[in-house]
JSON list of C-alpha atoms in Angstrom, two decimals:
[
{"chain": "A", "resi": 1339, "resn": "MET", "atom": "CA", "xyz": [87.89, 124.12, 86.93]},
{"chain": "A", "resi": 1340, "resn": "CYS", "atom": "CA", "xyz": [90.69, 126.01, 89.88]},
{"chain": "A", "resi": 1341, "resn": "ILE", "atom": "CA", "xyz": [87.82, 127.75, 91.12]},
{"chain": "A", "resi": 1342, "resn": "ARG", "atom": "CA", "xyz": [85.60, 124.90, 91.78]},
{"chain": "A", "resi": 1343, "resn": "LEU", "atom": "CA", "xyz": [88.39, 122.77, 92.84]},
{"chain": "A", "resi": 1344, "resn": "ALA", "atom": "CA", "xyz": [89.63, 125.86, 95.48]},
{"chain": "A", "resi": 1345, "resn": "LEU", "atom": "CA", "xyz": [85.34, 125.96, 96.96]},
{"chain": "A", "resi": 1346, "resn": "ALA", "atom": "CA", "xyz": [85.70, 122.00, 96.29]},
{"chain": "A", "resi": 1347, "resn": "GLN", "atom": "CA", "xyz": [88.77, 121.03, 99.20]},
{"chain": "A", "resi": 1348, "resn": "ALA", "atom": "CA", "xyz": [87.65, 124.27, 101.70]},
{"chain": "A", "resi": 1349, "resn": "GLY", "atom": "CA", "xyz": [84.03, 122.44, 101.31]},
{"chain": "A", "resi": 1350, "resn": "LEU", "atom": "CA", "xyz": [82.32, 125.78, 100.94]},
{"chain": "A", "resi": 1351, "resn": "ASP", "atom": "CA", "xyz": [79.62, 127.90, 98.61]},
{"chain": "A", "resi": 1352, "resn": "PRO", "atom": "CA", "xyz": [79.91, 130.36, 95.92]},
{"chain": "A", "resi": 1353, "resn": "ALA", "atom": "CA", "xyz": [77.73, 132.00, 98.72]},
{"chain": "A", "resi": 1354, "resn": "ALA", "atom": "CA", "xyz": [80.42, 131.75, 101.53]},
{"chain": "A", "resi": 1355, "resn": "VAL", "atom": "CA", "xyz": [82.87, 133.67, 99.31]},
{"chain": "A", "resi": 1356, "resn": "ASP", "atom": "CA", "xyz": [82.97, 137.48, 100.98]},
{"chain": "A", "resi": 1357, "resn": "TYR", "atom": "CA", "xyz": [85.64, 139.01, 98.58]},
{"chain": "A", "resi": 1358, "resn": "ILE", "atom": "CA", "xyz": [87.74, 137.80, 95.81]},
{"chain": "A", "resi": 1359, "resn": "ASN", "atom": "CA", "xyz": [90.89, 139.25, 95.01]},
{"chain": "A", "resi": 1360, "resn": "ALA", "atom": "CA", "xyz": [91.35, 139.14, 91.11]},
{"chain": "A", "resi": 1361, "resn": "HIS", "atom": "CA", "xyz": [94.08, 137.53, 89.01]},
{"chain": "A", "resi": 1362, "resn": "GLY", "atom": "CA", "xyz": [92.73, 141.43, 87.10]},
{"chain": "A", "resi": 1363, "resn": "THR", "atom": "CA", "xyz": [95.93, 141.86, 84.76]},
{"chain": "A", "resi": 1364, "resn": "SER", "atom": "CA", "xyz": [93.25, 144.63, 83.01]},
{"chain": "A", "resi": 1365, "resn": "THR", "atom": "CA", "xyz": [94.07, 143.35, 79.81]},
{"chain": "A", "resi": 1366, "resn": "VAL", "atom": "CA", "xyz": [91.20, 141.24, 76.85]},
{"chain": "A", "resi": 1367, "resn": "LEU", "atom": "CA", "xyz": [91.31, 138.46, 76.91]},
{"chain": "A", "resi": 1368, "resn": "ASN", "atom": "CA", "xyz": [92.38, 137.93, 80.96]},
{"chain": "A", "resi": 1369, "resn": "ASP", "atom": "CA", "xyz": [89.59, 140.05, 82.44]},
{"chain": "A", "resi": 1370, "resn": "LYS", "atom": "CA", "xyz": [86.39, 138.95, 80.63]},
{"chain": "A", "resi": 1371, "resn": "GLY", "atom": "CA", "xyz": [88.27, 135.51, 80.65]},
{"chain": "A", "resi": 1372, "resn": "GLU", "atom": "CA", "xyz": [88.39, 135.49, 84.55]},
{"chain": "A", "resi": 1373, "resn": "THR", "atom": "CA", "xyz": [84.82, 137.45, 84.83]},
{"chain": "A", "resi": 1374, "resn": "ARG", "atom": "CA", "xyz": [83.77, 134.46, 82.29]},
{"chain": "A", "resi": 1375, "resn": "ALA", "atom": "CA", "xyz": [85.01, 132.24, 84.96]},
{"chain": "A", "resi": 1376, "resn": "ILE", "atom": "CA", "xyz": [83.33, 133.64, 88.80]},
{"chain": "A", "resi": 1377, "resn": "LYS", "atom": "CA", "xyz": [79.60, 134.37, 86.62]},
{"chain": "A", "resi": 1378, "resn": "ASP", "atom": "CA", "xyz": [79.80, 129.92, 86.17]},
{"chain": "A", "resi": 1379, "resn": "VAL", "atom": "CA", "xyz": [80.80, 129.49, 89.67]},
{"chain": "A", "resi": 1380, "resn": "PHE", "atom": "CA", "xyz": [78.96, 131.89, 91.30]},
{"chain": "A", "resi": 1381, "resn": "GLY", "atom": "CA", "xyz": [75.50, 132.19, 89.25]},
{"chain": "A", "resi": 1382, "resn": "ALA", "atom": "CA", "xyz": [73.09, 135.07, 89.84]},
{"chain": "A", "resi": 1383, "resn": "ALA", "atom": "CA", "xyz": [74.88, 136.06, 92.34]},
{"chain": "A", "resi": 1384, "resn": "ALA", "atom": "CA", "xyz": [78.34, 136.57, 91.08]},
{"chain": "A", "resi": 1385, "resn": "ARG", "atom": "CA", "xyz": [77.38, 140.25, 90.62]},
{"chain": "A", "resi": 1386, "resn": "SER", "atom": "CA", "xyz": [77.31, 140.77, 94.54]},
{"chain": "A", "resi": 1387, "resn": "VAL", "atom": "CA", "xyz": [80.63, 139.99, 95.89]},
{"chain": "A", "resi": 1388, "resn": "ALA", "atom": "CA", "xyz": [83.16, 141.79, 96.04]},
{"chain": "A", "resi": 1389, "resn": "VAL", "atom": "CA", "xyz": [85.72, 141.66, 93.47]},
{"chain": "A", "resi": 1390, "resn": "SER", "atom": "CA", "xyz": [89.15, 144.02, 93.22]},
{"chain": "A", "resi": 1391, "resn": "SER", "atom": "CA", "xyz": [92.96, 144.05, 91.30]},
{"chain": "A", "resi": 1392, "resn": "THR", "atom": "CA", "xyz": [95.32, 145.12, 93.34]},
{"chain": "A", "resi": 1393, "resn": "LYS", "atom": "CA", "xyz": [97.23, 144.56, 91.02]},
{"chain": "A", "resi": 1394, "resn": "SER", "atom": "CA", "xyz": [96.16, 148.59, 89.98]},
{"chain": "A", "resi": 1395, "resn": "MET", "atom": "CA", "xyz": [98.24, 149.17, 92.83]},
{"chain": "A", "resi": 1396, "resn": "THR", "atom": "CA", "xyz": [100.98, 147.32, 93.01]},
{"chain": "A", "resi": 1397, "resn": "GLY", "atom": "CA", "xyz": [101.29, 146.14, 89.50]},
{"chain": "A", "resi": 1398, "resn": "HIS", "atom": "CA", "xyz": [101.93, 143.25, 88.07]},
{"chain": "A", "resi": 1399, "resn": "LEU", "atom": "CA", "xyz": [105.34, 141.43, 90.54]},
{"chain": "A", "resi": 1400, "resn": "LEU", "atom": "CA", "xyz": [105.20, 137.48, 87.87]},
{"chain": "A", "resi": 1401, "resn": "GLY", "atom": "CA", "xyz": [106.31, 135.78, 90.79]},
{"chain": "A", "resi": 1402, "resn": "ALA", "atom": "CA", "xyz": [106.11, 137.86, 94.34]},
{"chain": "A", "resi": 1403, "resn": "ALA", "atom": "CA", "xyz": [102.38, 138.10, 92.88]},
{"chain": "A", "resi": 1404, "resn": "GLY", "atom": "CA", "xyz": [100.55, 135.60, 94.38]},
{"chain": "A", "resi": 1405, "resn": "GLY", "atom": "CA", "xyz": [102.13, 136.46, 97.97]},
{"chain": "A", "resi": 1406, "resn": "LEU", "atom": "CA", "xyz": [101.79, 139.40, 98.46]},
{"chain": "A", "resi": 1407, "resn": "GLU", "atom": "CA", "xyz": [97.67, 138.57, 97.22]},
{"chain": "A", "resi": 1408, "resn": "ALA", "atom": "CA", "xyz": [97.61, 136.29, 100.11]},
{"chain": "A", "resi": 1409, "resn": "VAL", "atom": "CA", "xyz": [98.77, 138.49, 102.14]},
{"chain": "A", "resi": 1410, "resn": "ILE", "atom": "CA", "xyz": [96.30, 140.66, 101.57]},
{"chain": "A", "resi": 1411, "resn": "SER", "atom": "CA", "xyz": [93.77, 138.52, 101.34]},
{"chain": "A", "resi": 1412, "resn": "VAL", "atom": "CA", "xyz": [94.40, 137.31, 104.85]},
{"chain": "A", "resi": 1413, "resn": "LEU", "atom": "CA", "xyz": [94.83, 141.18, 105.81]},
{"chain": "A", "resi": 1414, "resn": "THR", "atom": "CA", "xyz": [91.76, 142.01, 104.48]},
{"chain": "A", "resi": 1415, "resn": "ILE", "atom": "CA", "xyz": [89.77, 139.47, 106.65]},
{"chain": "A", "resi": 1416, "resn": "ARG", "atom": "CA", "xyz": [91.45, 141.06, 109.48]},
{"chain": "A", "resi": 1417, "resn": "ASP", "atom": "CA", "xyz": [90.54, 145.05, 109.30]},
{"chain": "A", "resi": 1418, "resn": "GLY", "atom": "CA", "xyz": [87.58, 143.87, 107.42]},
{"chain": "A", "resi": 1419, "resn": "ILE", "atom": "CA", "xyz": [88.19, 146.68, 104.32]},
{"chain": "A", "resi": 1420, "resn": "ILE", "atom": "CA", "xyz": [88.36, 145.98, 100.77]},
{"chain": "A", "resi": 1421, "resn": "PRO", "atom": "CA", "xyz": [90.40, 147.11, 98.80]},
{"chain": "A", "resi": 1422, "resn": "PRO", "atom": "CA", "xyz": [89.49, 149.02, 96.04]},
{"chain": "A", "resi": 1423, "resn": "THR", "atom": "CA", "xyz": [89.94, 148.41, 91.29]},
{"chain": "A", "resi": 1424, "resn": "ILE", "atom": "CA", "xyz": [91.74, 151.90, 91.39]},
{"chain": "A", "resi": 1425, "resn": "ASN", "atom": "CA", "xyz": [92.15, 153.54, 87.95]},
{"chain": "A", "resi": 1426, "resn": "TYR", "atom": "CA", "xyz": [88.32, 152.19, 86.49]},
{"chain": "A", "resi": 1427, "resn": "GLU", "atom": "CA", "xyz": [87.64, 154.55, 84.80]},
{"chain": "A", "resi": 1428, "resn": "THR", "atom": "CA", "xyz": [86.18, 153.05, 81.09]},
{"chain": "A", "resi": 1429, "resn": "PRO", "atom": "CA", "xyz": [84.20, 149.48, 83.08]},
{"chain": "A", "resi": 1430, "resn": "ASP", "atom": "CA", "xyz": [84.01, 146.86, 79.65]},
{"chain": "A", "resi": 1431, "resn": "PRO", "atom": "CA", "xyz": [80.44, 145.46, 78.92]},
{"chain": "A", "resi": 1432, "resn": "GLU", "atom": "CA", "xyz": [81.20, 141.83, 79.27]},
{"chain": "A", "resi": 1433, "resn": "CYS", "atom": "CA", "xyz": [83.11, 142.76, 82.47]},
{"chain": "A", "resi": 1434, "resn": "ASP", "atom": "CA", "xyz": [80.27, 143.54, 85.19]},
{"chain": "A", "resi": 1435, "resn": "LEU", "atom": "CA", "xyz": [81.03, 142.61, 88.78]},
{"chain": "A", "resi": 1436, "resn": "ASP", "atom": "CA", "xyz": [81.56, 144.65, 91.55]},
{"chain": "A", "resi": 1437, "resn": "TYR", "atom": "CA", "xyz": [85.26, 145.65, 91.09]},
{"chain": "A", "resi": 1438, "resn": "THR", "atom": "CA", "xyz": [85.02, 147.61, 93.92]},
{"chain": "A", "resi": 1439, "resn": "PRO", "atom": "CA", "xyz": [86.06, 151.29, 91.68]},
{"chain": "A", "resi": 1440, "resn": "ASN", "atom": "CA", "xyz": [88.73, 153.32, 93.53]},
{"chain": "A", "resi": 1441, "resn": "GLN", "atom": "CA", "xyz": [87.99, 153.42, 96.65]},
{"chain": "A", "resi": 1442, "resn": "SER", "atom": "CA", "xyz": [88.26, 150.89, 99.54]},
{"chain": "A", "resi": 1443, "resn": "ARG", "atom": "CA", "xyz": [85.04, 150.00, 101.58]},
{"chain": "A", "resi": 1444, "resn": "GLN", "atom": "CA", "xyz": [84.39, 148.54, 105.19]},
{"chain": "A", "resi": 1445, "resn": "LYS", "atom": "CA", "xyz": [83.31, 145.02, 104.96]},
{"chain": "A", "resi": 1446, "resn": "THR", "atom": "CA", "xyz": [83.38, 142.72, 107.67]},
{"chain": "A", "resi": 1447, "resn": "VAL", "atom": "CA", "xyz": [84.73, 139.20, 105.45]},
{"chain": "A", "resi": 1448, "resn": "ASN", "atom": "CA", "xyz": [85.44, 135.76, 106.54]},
{"chain": "A", "resi": 1449, "resn": "VAL", "atom": "CA", "xyz": [86.64, 134.29, 103.30]},
{"chain": "A", "resi": 1450, "resn": "VAL", "atom": "CA", "xyz": [88.03, 135.51, 100.55]},
{"chain": "A", "resi": 1451, "resn": "MET", "atom": "CA", "xyz": [89.69, 133.48, 97.58]},
{"chain": "A", "resi": 1452, "resn": "SER", "atom": "CA", "xyz": [92.65, 135.01, 95.63]},
{"chain": "A", "resi": 1453, "resn": "ASN", "atom": "CA", "xyz": [92.34, 133.68, 92.30]},
{"chain": "A", "resi": 1454, "resn": "SER", "atom": "CA", "xyz": [96.36, 133.07, 89.87]},
{"chain": "A", "resi": 1455, "resn": "PHE", "atom": "CA", "xyz": [96.24, 132.81, 86.02]},
{"chain": "A", "resi": 1456, "resn": "GLY", "atom": "CA", "xyz": [100.02, 131.85, 84.95]},
{"chain": "A", "resi": 1457, "resn": "PHE", "atom": "CA", "xyz": [101.76, 131.92, 81.33]},
{"chain": "A", "resi": 1458, "resn": "GLY", "atom": "CA", "xyz": [100.49, 128.03, 79.71]},
{"chain": "A", "resi": 1459, "resn": "GLY", "atom": "CA", "xyz": [97.22, 127.53, 81.44]},
{"chain": "A", "resi": 1460, "resn": "HIS", "atom": "CA", "xyz": [99.25, 127.56, 85.17]},
{"chain": "A", "resi": 1461, "resn": "ASN", "atom": "CA", "xyz": [96.48, 128.34, 87.45]},
{"chain": "A", "resi": 1462, "resn": "ALA", "atom": "CA", "xyz": [94.77, 128.71, 90.84]},
{"chain": "A", "resi": 1463, "resn": "ALA", "atom": "CA", "xyz": [92.72, 130.12, 93.40]},
{"chain": "A", "resi": 1464, "resn": "LEU", "atom": "CA", "xyz": [93.11, 129.83, 96.94]},
{"chain": "A", "resi": 1465, "resn": "ILE", "atom": "CA", "xyz": [90.67, 130.64, 99.88]},
{"chain": "A", "resi": 1466, "resn": "PHE", "atom": "CA", "xyz": [91.35, 132.28, 102.95]},
{"chain": "A", "resi": 1467, "resn": "ARG", "atom": "CA", "xyz": [89.16, 132.17, 105.58]},
{"chain": "A", "resi": 1468, "resn": "ARG", "atom": "CA", "xyz": [88.78, 133.55, 108.88]},
{"chain": "A", "resi": 1469, "resn": "LEU", "atom": "CA", "xyz": [89.54, 131.41, 112.12]},
{"chain": "A", "resi": 1470, "resn": "PRO", "atom": "CA", "xyz": [85.95, 130.29, 114.19]},
{"chain": "A", "resi": 1471, "resn": "GLU", "atom": "CA", "xyz": [86.50, 132.29, 117.85]},
{"chain": "A", "resi": 1472, "resn": "GLY", "atom": "CA", "xyz": [88.28, 130.61, 120.23]},
{"chain": "A", "resi": 1473, "resn": "SER", "atom": "CA", "xyz": [90.10, 128.08, 117.83]},
{"chain": "A", "resi": 1474, "resn": "ALA", "atom": "CA", "xyz": [93.49, 129.57, 117.30]}
]
């Protein structure tokens, strides 16, 4: 629900998203649920959008996780580098998206979605996008 709402509030279609900074805690329940949510919203295009879990590099910072992942999302737009999901060794067949395994990749990124899913159903998705030239 929060993914659809974030896109609607940003006035964007799922096809506009270049990269998803997943909540990605590497737990069975969370990863399968997030994968299903992405597939539900993005449909057939879900497998073509770059996804990664930056928690694979930082660990779960709990209260600081959302803030750091917001910074990483903005840097992804600025630098055009999709961060990897490191230590990605044994894929779950139900988690079959492009998780940017083990190596970053260069890509022009204009729109990032960052997901944060908390205890007790406190879920959020934020949209970050590049400003059009000359609008700053």
